[in-house]
XYZ file of C-alpha atoms in Angstrom:
703
model
C 97.490 89.510 59.493
C 94.150 91.047 58.650
C 93.538 94.646 57.537
C 90.998 96.753 59.328
C 88.826 98.571 56.826
C 88.956 102.332 57.369
C 87.787 105.259 55.202
C 91.033 107.034 55.805
C 90.714 109.919 53.471
C 87.163 110.733 54.324
C 87.451 110.617 58.038
C 89.550 113.145 59.973
C 89.518 110.907 63.035
C 89.706 107.118 63.060
C 89.613 104.955 66.120
C 91.421 101.804 67.366
C 89.555 99.923 70.021
C 90.316 96.896 72.141
C 89.294 95.771 75.592
C 88.588 99.006 77.471
C 90.980 101.151 75.394
C 90.245 103.584 72.625
C 93.063 105.333 70.603
C 92.105 107.976 68.040
C 94.184 108.602 64.852
C 93.851 112.162 63.491
C 94.356 112.235 59.754
C 94.232 114.720 56.975
C 94.288 113.880 53.215
C 95.712 110.440 53.930
C 98.439 111.712 56.349
C 98.600 110.867 60.018
C 98.758 114.208 61.798
C 98.706 112.970 65.364
C 97.720 110.363 67.970
C 94.546 111.989 69.277
C 92.384 111.204 72.278
C 93.386 108.110 74.248
C 90.917 106.656 76.776
C 91.137 103.771 79.140
C 88.260 102.760 81.439
C 86.425 105.710 79.827
C 89.039 108.112 81.278
C 91.012 110.432 78.974
C 94.752 109.972 79.377
C 95.940 112.828 77.131
C 94.919 116.195 75.756
C 93.714 115.362 72.207
C 94.547 118.919 71.032
C 98.262 118.409 71.644
C 100.224 116.852 68.726
C 101.670 113.389 69.360
C 103.930 111.995 66.567
C 107.359 110.426 66.470
C 110.380 111.971 64.828
C 113.615 110.421 63.589
C 116.582 111.167 61.503
C 119.710 109.617 59.991
C 123.299 110.390 60.608
C 123.713 111.964 57.176
C 120.776 114.344 57.751
C 117.569 112.658 56.468
C 114.840 113.959 58.786
C 111.498 112.099 58.925
C 108.504 113.930 60.361
C 105.719 113.349 57.658
C 103.659 110.120 57.751
C 101.237 108.722 55.164
C 98.732 106.340 56.662
C 98.723 103.179 54.641
C 96.610 100.809 56.746
C 95.594 99.641 60.118
C 96.125 95.804 60.400
C 95.517 93.259 63.135
C 98.245 90.583 63.839
C 97.013 88.464 66.757
C 96.443 90.858 69.664
C 98.771 93.500 68.060
C 97.247 96.416 66.123
C 99.633 97.876 63.629
C 99.355 101.397 62.202
C 101.340 101.153 58.986
C 102.921 104.301 57.745
C 105.027 105.429 54.799
C 107.393 108.090 55.936
C 109.070 110.654 53.638
C 112.128 112.619 54.596
C 112.156 116.429 54.746
C 114.653 117.440 51.990
C 114.410 121.083 53.062
C 116.676 120.551 56.091
C 120.166 122.075 55.598
C 122.295 120.232 58.186
C 123.151 116.691 58.977
C 123.772 115.158 62.411
C 127.301 114.216 61.372
C 129.826 116.911 62.402
C 133.344 117.681 61.406
C 136.251 117.027 63.599
C 135.820 120.292 65.464
C 132.231 119.592 66.212
C 130.925 122.223 63.838
C 127.770 121.817 61.915
C 128.027 120.370 58.449
C 125.741 121.116 55.488
C 124.012 118.249 53.804
C 125.407 117.539 50.307
C 121.907 117.501 48.947
C 119.614 120.055 47.177
C 116.755 121.330 49.346
C 114.286 120.391 46.623
C 115.624 116.897 46.055
C 113.114 114.015 46.000
C 112.370 112.782 49.502
C 113.582 109.418 50.751
C 110.759 106.937 51.627
C 110.845 104.406 54.443
C 108.339 102.391 56.518
C 107.256 102.903 60.104
C 104.606 101.016 62.104
C 103.136 102.190 65.437
C 102.053 99.021 67.259
C 99.605 98.648 70.092
C 98.471 95.616 72.165
C 96.342 95.341 75.303
C 98.047 95.416 78.714
C 97.104 94.854 82.367
C 98.853 94.684 85.683
C 98.294 94.588 89.448
C 100.451 96.979 91.409
C 100.155 97.155 95.164
C 96.792 95.389 95.038
C 95.468 97.904 92.553
C 94.225 96.726 89.236
C 95.483 98.578 86.078
C 94.592 98.188 82.494
C 95.675 99.885 79.271
C 98.055 99.152 76.410
C 101.605 98.773 75.310
C 102.995 100.585 72.209
C 106.230 100.760 70.267
C 107.650 101.672 66.911
C 108.996 99.449 64.204
C 111.212 100.997 61.521
C 112.095 99.431 58.171
C 114.510 101.338 55.863
C 117.545 99.347 54.771
C 118.667 102.183 52.516
C 118.610 104.606 55.435
C 119.808 103.124 58.730
C 118.960 105.152 61.901
C 120.151 105.098 65.472
C 117.640 107.208 67.303
C 113.867 107.861 67.354
C 111.998 110.423 69.343
C 108.700 109.574 70.884
C 107.026 112.969 71.136
C 104.107 112.108 73.465
C 102.092 114.031 75.929
C 100.195 112.297 78.795
C 97.766 114.137 81.070
C 95.483 112.233 83.456
C 91.982 113.287 82.661
C 92.984 114.754 79.314
C 94.023 118.081 80.798
C 95.796 119.731 83.816
C 92.661 120.156 85.867
C 94.032 117.846 88.632
C 97.378 116.230 87.938
C 99.990 115.343 90.562
C 103.119 114.425 88.725
C 105.535 112.010 90.456
C 109.062 112.000 88.971
C 112.096 111.538 91.289
C 115.016 113.390 89.837
C 117.804 115.601 91.132
C 116.632 119.099 90.267
C 112.828 119.347 90.913
C 110.568 118.067 93.706
C 109.617 114.486 93.221
C 105.940 115.300 93.543
C 104.382 118.403 91.995
C 100.866 119.487 91.139
C 101.117 120.522 87.487
C 98.477 123.093 86.394
C 98.176 125.470 83.512
C 99.977 128.162 85.421
C 102.938 125.787 86.234
C 106.356 125.886 84.542
C 107.983 122.519 85.042
C 111.056 120.932 83.535
C 113.383 118.001 84.423
C 116.178 119.698 82.310
C 117.139 122.300 84.895
C 119.216 124.629 82.575
C 118.276 127.437 84.859
C 120.045 125.757 87.741
C 123.632 124.729 88.400
C 123.113 121.962 85.902
C 123.924 124.357 83.107
C 127.499 123.535 83.941
C 126.924 119.920 83.128
C 126.116 118.112 79.930
C 122.577 117.034 79.583
C 119.485 118.626 78.311
C 118.091 115.188 77.985
C 118.820 113.224 81.160
C 118.740 109.454 80.774
C 116.159 107.153 82.284
C 117.333 104.563 84.765
C 120.383 106.695 85.688
C 118.991 110.080 86.619
C 115.309 109.881 85.646
C 113.233 106.930 86.595
C 112.285 104.166 84.158
C 108.559 104.840 84.753
C 106.048 107.622 84.812
C 103.312 108.295 87.320
C 100.385 110.763 87.716
C 97.448 110.741 90.057
C 94.385 112.893 90.691
C 90.553 112.838 90.714
C 90.565 110.841 87.481
C 92.541 107.994 89.034
C 96.121 106.912 88.401
C 98.253 106.972 85.192
C 101.349 104.866 85.030
C 103.860 104.344 82.186
C 106.804 101.934 82.043
C 109.199 100.168 79.665
C 109.808 96.466 78.987
C 113.466 96.736 79.819
C 116.346 99.057 80.412
C 117.603 100.761 77.257
C 119.076 104.132 76.335
C 116.112 106.511 76.578
C 116.992 110.160 77.027
C 114.004 112.012 78.321
C 112.524 115.398 79.222
C 109.296 116.111 81.072
C 108.118 119.629 80.590
C 105.151 121.938 80.778
C 105.134 125.756 80.268
C 102.870 128.313 81.796
C 99.655 128.468 79.752
C 99.939 124.992 78.375
C 97.453 122.255 79.156
C 99.803 119.359 78.622
C 102.931 117.538 79.899
C 105.340 116.792 77.148
C 107.165 113.515 77.772
C 109.935 113.276 75.129
C 111.376 109.827 75.187
C 114.433 109.737 72.848
C 115.248 106.106 72.032
C 118.938 105.454 71.069
C 120.133 102.169 69.646
C 122.794 100.649 67.400
C 122.475 101.952 63.913
C 120.362 99.651 61.717
C 117.771 99.530 58.957
C 115.515 97.352 61.044
C 114.490 98.809 64.395
C 111.957 98.007 67.058
C 111.958 100.393 70.035
C 111.698 99.482 73.652
C 107.957 99.024 74.289
C 106.286 101.469 76.682
C 103.130 100.410 78.610
C 100.490 103.004 79.526
C 98.089 101.906 82.395
C 95.228 103.437 84.163
C 93.533 102.652 87.517
C 90.365 104.428 88.614
C 91.426 104.492 92.320
C 91.765 107.912 93.844
C 94.853 108.413 96.062
C 95.805 110.798 98.748
C 99.477 111.664 99.009
C 100.675 108.970 101.412
C 98.930 106.241 99.323
C 100.580 107.685 96.222
C 103.962 107.487 97.859
C 103.385 103.845 98.716
C 102.295 103.054 95.136
C 105.474 104.881 93.966
C 107.540 102.617 96.191
C 105.994 99.588 94.545
C 106.909 101.025 91.128
C 110.393 101.930 92.292
C 110.964 98.390 93.662
C 109.687 96.873 90.419
C 112.002 99.000 88.381
C 114.983 98.033 90.597
C 114.253 94.316 90.495
C 113.578 94.342 86.713
C 116.836 96.093 85.998
C 118.895 93.898 88.329
C 117.596 90.825 86.597
C 118.420 92.242 83.220
C 122.005 92.821 84.135
C 122.632 89.933 86.490
C 123.043 92.218 89.530
C 122.541 90.415 92.812
C 120.322 91.923 95.494
C 122.426 94.535 97.103
C 123.193 95.021 100.697
C 121.388 97.987 102.345
C 123.144 101.362 102.252
C 126.091 101.438 104.612
C 126.779 104.064 107.264
C 129.565 106.168 105.841
C 131.909 108.931 106.985
C 133.246 110.906 104.007
C 136.570 112.711 103.959
C 137.909 114.545 100.885
C 141.120 116.421 101.527
C 141.825 117.032 97.829
C 145.602 117.639 98.245
C 148.518 116.558 100.395
C 146.835 113.300 101.543
C 148.621 110.027 102.270
C 146.962 106.681 102.990
C 149.336 106.105 105.863
C 148.557 109.229 107.845
C 145.632 111.366 106.673
C 142.587 109.272 107.705
C 143.333 108.110 111.274
C 140.927 110.518 112.938
C 138.255 109.464 110.396
C 138.775 105.822 111.309
C 138.609 106.610 115.023
C 135.333 108.465 114.657
C 133.814 105.861 112.413
C 134.652 103.071 114.899
C 133.413 105.131 117.834
C 130.013 105.732 116.176
C 129.699 102.242 114.755
C 129.893 103.321 111.196
C 130.394 100.747 108.435
C 132.933 102.508 106.237
C 134.840 105.665 105.351
C 135.149 107.206 101.907
C 138.604 108.585 101.151
C 140.184 110.684 98.355
C 140.859 109.533 94.827
C 143.496 106.698 94.959
C 144.498 106.862 91.252
C 147.299 108.615 89.404
C 145.575 111.989 88.705
C 146.273 115.706 88.490
C 146.968 116.317 92.172
C 149.274 113.323 92.379
C 151.203 114.648 89.323
C 151.536 118.069 90.918
C 152.819 116.570 94.154
C 155.180 114.137 92.401
C 156.634 116.993 90.426
C 157.064 119.144 93.597
C 159.072 116.271 95.020
C 161.555 116.485 92.224
C 161.411 120.302 91.588
C 160.338 122.124 94.827
C 157.578 124.653 94.439
C 159.943 127.594 95.111
C 162.085 126.499 92.219
C 159.067 126.245 89.980
C 158.269 129.970 90.449
C 158.586 131.884 87.207
C 159.431 128.781 85.162
C 157.539 126.687 82.670
C 156.521 124.283 85.488
C 154.327 127.046 87.024
C 152.411 127.395 83.692
C 150.977 123.927 83.701
C 147.483 123.490 85.035
C 147.286 120.077 86.780
C 143.610 120.441 87.515
C 142.614 118.243 90.483
C 142.279 114.739 91.805
C 139.212 113.895 89.603
C 141.363 114.276 86.496
C 142.656 110.696 86.112
C 145.882 110.039 84.191
C 145.877 106.235 84.797
C 143.983 103.729 86.921
C 147.007 102.814 89.099
C 147.238 103.807 92.757
C 149.383 106.916 93.029
C 152.754 106.629 94.663
C 152.380 110.298 95.761
C 149.648 109.169 98.126
C 151.542 106.088 99.360
C 150.840 103.601 96.584
C 149.125 100.272 96.869
C 151.080 99.320 99.911
C 149.872 102.290 101.882
C 146.319 101.808 100.694
C 146.428 98.164 101.896
C 147.770 99.292 105.227
C 144.903 101.713 105.635
C 142.393 98.996 104.711
C 144.013 96.616 107.168
C 143.933 99.167 109.975
C 140.284 99.936 109.170
C 139.374 96.248 109.153
C 140.942 95.990 112.672
C 138.421 98.447 113.783
C 135.484 96.825 112.057
C 135.392 99.573 109.338
C 135.618 99.271 105.563
C 137.270 101.721 103.090
C 136.043 102.901 99.753
C 137.518 105.300 97.263
C 136.556 107.071 93.985
C 136.257 105.886 90.391
C 134.932 107.270 87.108
C 134.560 106.306 83.457
C 136.455 109.368 82.354
C 140.076 110.515 82.196
C 142.089 113.737 81.869
C 142.667 114.938 78.313
C 146.428 114.600 78.856
C 146.199 110.951 80.026
C 148.205 108.336 78.164
C 144.921 106.454 77.800
C 143.918 109.221 75.377
C 147.080 109.468 73.241
C 149.711 107.105 74.649
C 153.075 108.108 76.148
C 155.162 110.918 74.464
C 158.046 108.411 73.776
C 156.436 105.269 72.506
C 159.758 103.600 71.658
C 161.175 103.570 75.160
C 157.921 103.704 77.220
C 157.866 101.553 80.334
C 155.972 98.289 79.867
C 153.364 99.304 82.469
C 152.484 102.554 80.738
C 149.585 102.020 78.334
C 149.909 103.243 74.821
C 147.277 103.983 72.217
C 147.864 100.598 70.744
C 146.127 99.087 73.793
C 142.934 100.961 72.993
C 142.563 101.017 69.212
C 138.996 101.525 68.350
C 137.408 103.545 65.498
C 138.606 107.100 65.009
C 138.965 108.074 68.691
C 140.470 104.988 70.465
C 139.536 104.956 74.170
C 137.619 108.252 74.238
C 133.915 108.584 73.476
C 133.701 110.831 70.478
C 130.471 112.848 69.782
C 128.846 113.389 66.324
C 132.106 113.666 64.467
C 133.552 110.475 66.043
C 136.406 112.545 67.259
C 135.637 115.611 69.470
C 135.223 114.396 73.093
C 131.836 113.830 74.575
C 132.008 115.788 77.817
C 130.684 118.684 79.830
C 134.201 119.271 81.185
C 136.411 119.867 78.125
C 139.420 120.951 80.156
C 139.310 118.203 82.757
C 137.349 114.920 81.984
C 136.839 113.093 78.742
C 134.425 110.184 78.806
C 135.716 106.734 78.018
C 134.275 104.685 75.142
C 133.398 101.534 76.974
C 132.703 99.766 73.663
C 136.502 99.953 73.087
C 139.256 97.741 74.653
C 139.593 100.368 77.477
C 136.562 98.600 79.140
C 138.703 95.579 79.925
C 141.591 97.682 81.088
C 139.235 99.617 83.443
C 137.749 96.485 84.828
C 141.167 94.833 85.372
C 142.479 97.781 87.356
C 139.357 98.637 89.390
C 138.834 95.028 90.519
C 142.530 94.242 90.911
C 143.223 97.039 93.316
C 140.277 95.909 95.492
C 141.618 92.297 95.486
C 145.153 93.339 96.383
C 144.430 95.956 98.977
C 141.102 95.137 100.632
C 139.516 98.267 99.288
C 135.760 97.653 99.579
C 134.372 99.591 96.615
C 133.951 103.021 95.041
C 131.928 106.210 94.664
C 131.313 106.220 90.918
C 131.516 109.809 89.730
C 129.245 111.341 87.053
C 127.588 107.972 86.381
C 124.867 109.218 84.136
C 126.314 112.162 82.241
C 129.930 110.812 81.736
C 129.193 107.218 80.873
C 125.584 106.039 80.676
C 124.309 107.915 77.731
C 127.314 107.950 75.368
C 127.084 106.101 72.129
C 129.822 104.847 69.757
C 130.094 107.402 67.017
C 133.823 106.630 66.807
C 133.402 103.371 64.849
C 130.102 104.387 63.165
C 127.953 101.766 64.936
C 126.336 104.312 67.280
C 126.166 101.443 69.804
C 125.064 102.716 73.293
C 127.250 101.743 76.263
C 124.743 101.838 79.048
C 124.970 98.053 79.244
C 128.680 98.258 79.705
C 128.206 100.710 82.597
C 125.662 98.319 84.045
C 127.864 95.345 83.367
C 130.829 96.787 85.260
C 128.520 97.653 88.074
C 127.217 94.088 88.109
C 130.732 92.595 88.162
C 131.686 94.733 91.175
C 128.370 93.779 92.854
C 128.886 90.108 92.237
C 132.298 90.340 93.931
C 130.787 91.921 97.016
C 132.105 95.454 96.374
C 130.022 98.478 97.349
C 129.311 100.999 94.653
C 127.775 104.488 95.228
C 126.859 105.899 91.740
C 126.644 109.681 91.574
C 123.250 109.571 89.939
C 119.825 108.063 90.590
C 120.325 104.567 89.248
C 117.445 102.199 89.085
C 119.326 99.114 90.028
C 121.269 100.652 92.907
C 120.316 101.173 96.515
C 123.357 103.448 97.075
C 122.777 106.356 94.639
C 124.265 109.531 95.980
C 123.520 112.512 93.632
C 123.786 116.008 94.977
C 120.821 118.250 95.740
C 121.722 120.825 93.092
C 118.156 121.890 92.799
C 117.898 122.618 96.529
C 116.380 120.327 99.193
C 113.733 118.863 96.906
C 112.972 116.132 99.507
C 111.864 118.468 102.277
C 108.790 117.851 104.489
C 106.466 115.065 103.327
C 108.551 114.607 100.215
C 111.319 113.039 102.294
C 109.981 109.549 101.509
C 110.818 109.977 97.903
C 114.588 109.897 98.734
C 113.886 106.191 99.608
C 116.720 103.612 99.075
C 119.582 106.113 98.436
C 122.624 107.579 100.182
C 121.825 111.182 99.280
C 123.578 113.429 101.828
C 122.318 116.294 103.866
C 123.898 119.108 101.840
C 121.357 121.892 101.089
C 119.054 120.699 103.892
C 120.152 123.430 106.262
C 121.459 120.859 108.744
C 125.192 120.659 109.258
C 127.222 117.926 110.976
C 128.249 120.383 113.662
C 124.584 121.252 114.326
C 123.749 117.639 114.726
C 126.590 116.890 117.248
C 126.432 120.199 119.107
C 122.756 119.899 119.966
C 121.865 122.991 117.873
C 119.333 120.874 115.905
C 117.506 117.663 116.764
C 118.807 114.599 114.981
C 115.225 113.583 114.111
C 115.879 114.137 110.379
C 118.640 111.468 110.559
C 116.134 109.097 112.159
C 113.570 109.871 109.429
C 116.116 109.358 106.713
C 117.075 105.921 108.071
C 113.348 105.048 108.358
C 113.125 105.547 104.572
C 116.395 103.655 103.911
C 118.112 106.848 102.987
C 121.512 106.823 104.549
C 123.316 110.078 104.034
C 127.167 110.235 104.176
C 128.212 112.229 107.185
C 131.348 114.233 108.215
C 131.106 113.928 112.013
C 134.865 113.619 112.333
C 135.197 117.214 111.155
C 133.320 118.536 114.190
C 135.804 119.451 116.963
C 135.172 117.373 120.030
C 134.852 120.375 122.275
C 131.641 121.114 120.416
C 130.186 117.727 120.922
C 127.059 117.618 123.090
C 126.965 114.397 125.106
C 123.176 113.839 124.693
C 123.294 114.572 120.964
C 126.234 112.238 120.434
C 124.512 109.441 122.396
C 121.376 109.925 120.376
C 123.166 109.702 117.069
C 124.922 106.566 118.216
C 121.599 105.041 119.151
C 120.088 105.812 115.797
C 122.994 104.247 114.013
C 122.600 101.175 116.170
C 118.873 101.052 115.444
C 119.524 101.191 111.676
C 122.206 98.488 111.709
C 119.902 96.179 113.748
C 116.906 96.920 111.432
C 118.327 97.067 107.905
C 118.483 93.351 107.221
C 114.711 93.155 107.699
C 113.890 96.380 105.734
C 112.732 94.819 102.458
C 109.227 96.273 101.602
C 108.272 99.734 102.750
C 104.822 101.142 103.740
C 104.668 104.731 104.763
C 101.904 105.303 107.397
C 99.317 108.060 107.212
C 99.432 111.206 109.298
C 103.200 111.052 109.537
C 102.905 108.258 112.099
C 106.038 106.359 110.863
C 107.231 103.698 108.431
C 106.424 100.040 108.453
C 108.763 97.500 106.886
C 108.297 93.878 106.094
C 111.074 91.275 105.774
C 111.453 88.323 103.548
C 109.993 86.054 106.174
C 107.017 88.287 106.973
C 108.757 90.066 109.923
C 107.610 93.534 110.625
C 109.483 96.563 111.859
C 107.973 99.904 112.723
C 109.923 103.194 112.714
C 107.681 105.367 114.927
C 107.523 109.138 114.534
C 104.735 109.933 116.990
C 103.198 108.763 120.232
C 100.315 106.239 119.803
C 99.002 102.835 120.125
C 99.628 99.944 117.751
C 96.527 97.736 117.381
C 97.834 95.051 114.964
C 100.369 93.241 117.121
C 102.701 93.697 120.106
C 105.404 96.293 119.658
C 108.767 95.209 121.073
C 111.665 97.672 121.164
C 114.249 96.506 118.720
C 117.376 97.416 120.652
C 116.228 96.437 124.224
C 113.733 93.597 123.528
C 111.304 95.265 125.873
C 107.583 94.816 125.133
C 105.709 98.060 125.427
C 102.867 98.416 127.957
C 99.406 98.536 126.410
C 101.069 98.545 122.979
C 102.008 102.138 123.440
C 104.473 103.695 121.002
C 106.985 106.369 121.635
C 108.450 108.617 118.866
C 111.982 108.008 117.514
C 111.943 104.256 118.368
C 112.123 101.163 116.243
C 109.828 98.348 117.149
C 109.642 94.710 116.126
C 105.939 93.832 115.732
C 105.078 90.501 117.118
C 101.847 88.565 116.562
C 99.493 88.347 119.509
């Protein structure tokens, strides 16, 4: 390793240069004050006036935000900015909380000598070709050394602005609360947090990448294209924000990892391409990045390539349901329309099942005015145990339902989660441990750290949840992981259940860490591991999130219809439903609205769950019903070939390519196809003079 000679104390700005990249270091009296201007291909990639420094702390409250620049050294193609970092003693609180979750003072004088550790910011050249576009830039990461002060998180407080300002920046970031493409200017207020929306009822100021935010960043404008991505999936909790009057986009990437005195963060690559994109070309580049992220994460966790999204009818009754009787009309409608599966209510022992089981023993009229009336059972999402509830028919009835569905060519999926009700025996064990039934789990099954099966937050004890009265997140680093796997997979094997909708995948499971045993080990890999095991067994999983490795994500549009108009293509490869789009199932079947939106969704491999069975048959319009059936048939015939997507300009349609080079065209407008012979997919009829009609799917044959 060789040291690069720099007059650190005399120069307020020093520069690292390699290939076509220049990175400025802003210093003052030997201290690194910020990463300054960053240019690639002569293009500024960030506003040099905006501070860019890391921040990290320890569990006991050491906060590190001051950095002495020791040297800049070269190690092969890696440039290392070596720093000595001193803690801020004048910080009164520690991250560690007491058992109530309250703040705790540090047992340390505010004028105590600071603790000193080492940090290196590492850079190396990078290049890539994406969608036949050539990108160049660099990869950077942080290396921490401090055996006397182990840490478990480090915040990368960067800002990235294509062109070095917000003169012309289109930000692309698919999430669940804000439009996936927005022009960010100085007068824009933008945030992925969404605390001003319904999300203030959910945990999560820092949504996690790969589970609700993408694992990559993208901007484009007159200065070209800016892309950022990570080497692999890890726990990175992120916010992207810009306030009115600011000339920057803050990208706070909070890295979490198992506590250690030796840390190297997940490297992030920053790339630039000088090409100028219009919106459709940008959408196609984003598709390439999305596919890359999916394939990378599937390789990492051993997840096989998933089947395309299934056509689903969804039925949630919430109370009084029975697997022998409740879903017959749903099955009939699914079979009539050629749907793949139905989604039914929660099969597990849960709050509603307890309420109904109690009512069978003590009728509701006898509960009036008694202690029984004072217990809040919550609802069917509040799991007591992962056993099929006898109140809903038990495993035998669930198997009969799956068998009847199979006879009609329809599959059945239910609901799952990585959380349980606070009163579950999984939390505390049965009340009478000595004479508990052998099938009832006790706390002895799930011994782990201070909090057993439950993910504890900073105290290691108070539950990590946004629903304190209803749902406590499981600690999947504990033995409960094996118990969960055994029950979820076993029920499917015994009954023929075909999979699950996985509730609250990101906020109640993905981003929790193990404070309970003091390791702070993340559990995202356990979430991915369980998903992988189900996928390997051919089960169908719909995570309630936006998961990088899934084609079946189904998060709600709680920020409104953020995929409206020409943004629809960003809902690609999901099962996001039509709630908040202004189009109801009744409107689709009655003929009140055209089903063109459904066709467009299918064209982008977005397959929303529907509730057609809830529309009374006397409101069905014969033409509308026939059109919907035709669109379903088109999708089923096409989906096996829909591997690589290209969105056509001028809203002409979507072109797909299969693994063998086959081409399918979903046509939105009348026109002529010049690059082959269009053949209608369903009829096999070649079109005259290569003419296209809207709302048709064509196989493109070579001439």
